[in-house]
Amino acid sequence: MRLRDRRFVRGLRRSLFCIGPTRQASDRRLAVGESRFELRASRFEIRASRFELRDSRFELRDSSFEIRDSSFEIRASRFEIRASRFEEWEMLE
């Protein structure tokens, strides 16, 4: 699945969230694939012209998660986001 979005997640306020098979809001873990990537920060920002995530398992523990990008791409056969709380969830095509 390929996603290209200007503002994929604008103000995500949750400690953990998850990427998997479908887009839903429910749990709090982010996983894509098999290897592991973990980030713990009070504030996390991505500012890039192109952002690609090719990872089996991606975990983010953050109070504030922001992506500011003109081209945001996730290449995965299964894609899911689960979170207890989203703020300003926006998907543009």
XYZ file of C-alpha atoms in Angstrom:
93
model
C 0.000 0.000 0.000
C 1.329 3.393 -0.874
C 0.290 6.580 0.867
C 1.176 10.057 -0.259
C -0.105 12.749 2.020
C 0.860 16.311 2.816
C -0.392 16.175 6.357
C -0.797 12.529 7.284
C -0.874 13.027 11.004
C -0.928 16.594 12.200
C -1.257 16.538 15.963
C -1.143 13.005 17.249
C -1.366 13.056 21.006
C -0.775 9.505 22.204
C 2.153 7.702 23.792
C 2.033 4.721 21.448
C 0.200 3.915 18.282
C 0.278 1.136 15.687
C 0.567 0.612 11.944
C -0.786 -2.693 10.656
C -3.446 -4.106 8.243
C -6.197 -1.426 8.184
C -6.686 2.175 9.231
C -8.542 2.201 12.542
C -8.297 3.973 15.866
C -8.075 1.577 18.793
C -4.809 0.321 20.305
C -1.488 2.059 20.919
C 1.408 0.554 19.064
C 2.912 1.196 15.645
C 4.188 -1.820 13.706
C 5.343 -2.259 10.114
C 7.230 -5.438 9.272
C 9.801 -7.554 11.091
C 12.851 -5.640 12.332
C 12.400 -3.241 15.257
C 12.764 0.518 15.531
C 12.011 2.319 18.776
C 11.896 6.042 19.517
C 11.308 7.668 22.883
C 11.091 11.442 22.988
C 8.933 14.160 24.486
C 8.605 15.772 21.046
C 9.166 14.162 17.661
C 9.102 16.054 14.364
C 9.757 14.988 10.796
C 10.441 17.758 8.329
C 11.548 16.356 5.001
C 10.637 16.537 1.344
C 10.407 12.746 1.272
C 9.845 10.326 4.142
C 9.932 6.557 3.611
C 9.332 3.900 6.227
C 10.440 0.400 5.323
C 10.433 -1.471 8.580
C 8.755 -4.572 9.921
C 8.085 -3.124 13.358
C 7.999 0.579 14.211
C 7.226 1.717 17.738
C 6.821 5.310 18.822
C 6.469 6.437 22.418
C 5.864 10.142 22.348
C 3.498 12.702 23.827
C 3.596 14.813 20.647
C 4.042 13.295 17.182
C 4.100 15.560 14.147
C 4.829 15.018 10.471
C 5.310 18.067 8.286
C 6.038 16.761 4.829
C 5.042 17.439 1.246
C 5.445 13.750 0.392
C 4.779 11.089 3.022
C 5.044 7.489 1.872
C 4.580 4.159 3.598
C 5.213 1.050 1.547
C 3.730 -1.969 3.255
C 1.438 -4.810 2.280
C -0.505 -4.274 5.510
C -1.236 -0.832 6.901
C -3.045 -0.011 10.129
C -3.075 2.821 12.634
C -4.632 2.216 16.010
C -4.715 4.879 18.691
C -6.891 5.772 21.629
C -6.936 9.432 20.735
C -6.181 11.378 17.552
C -6.228 15.128 17.093
C -6.669 16.603 13.631
C -6.563 13.299 11.754
C -6.376 14.159 8.087
C -5.728 12.114 4.960
C -5.352 13.947 1.673
C -4.948 12.416 -1.767
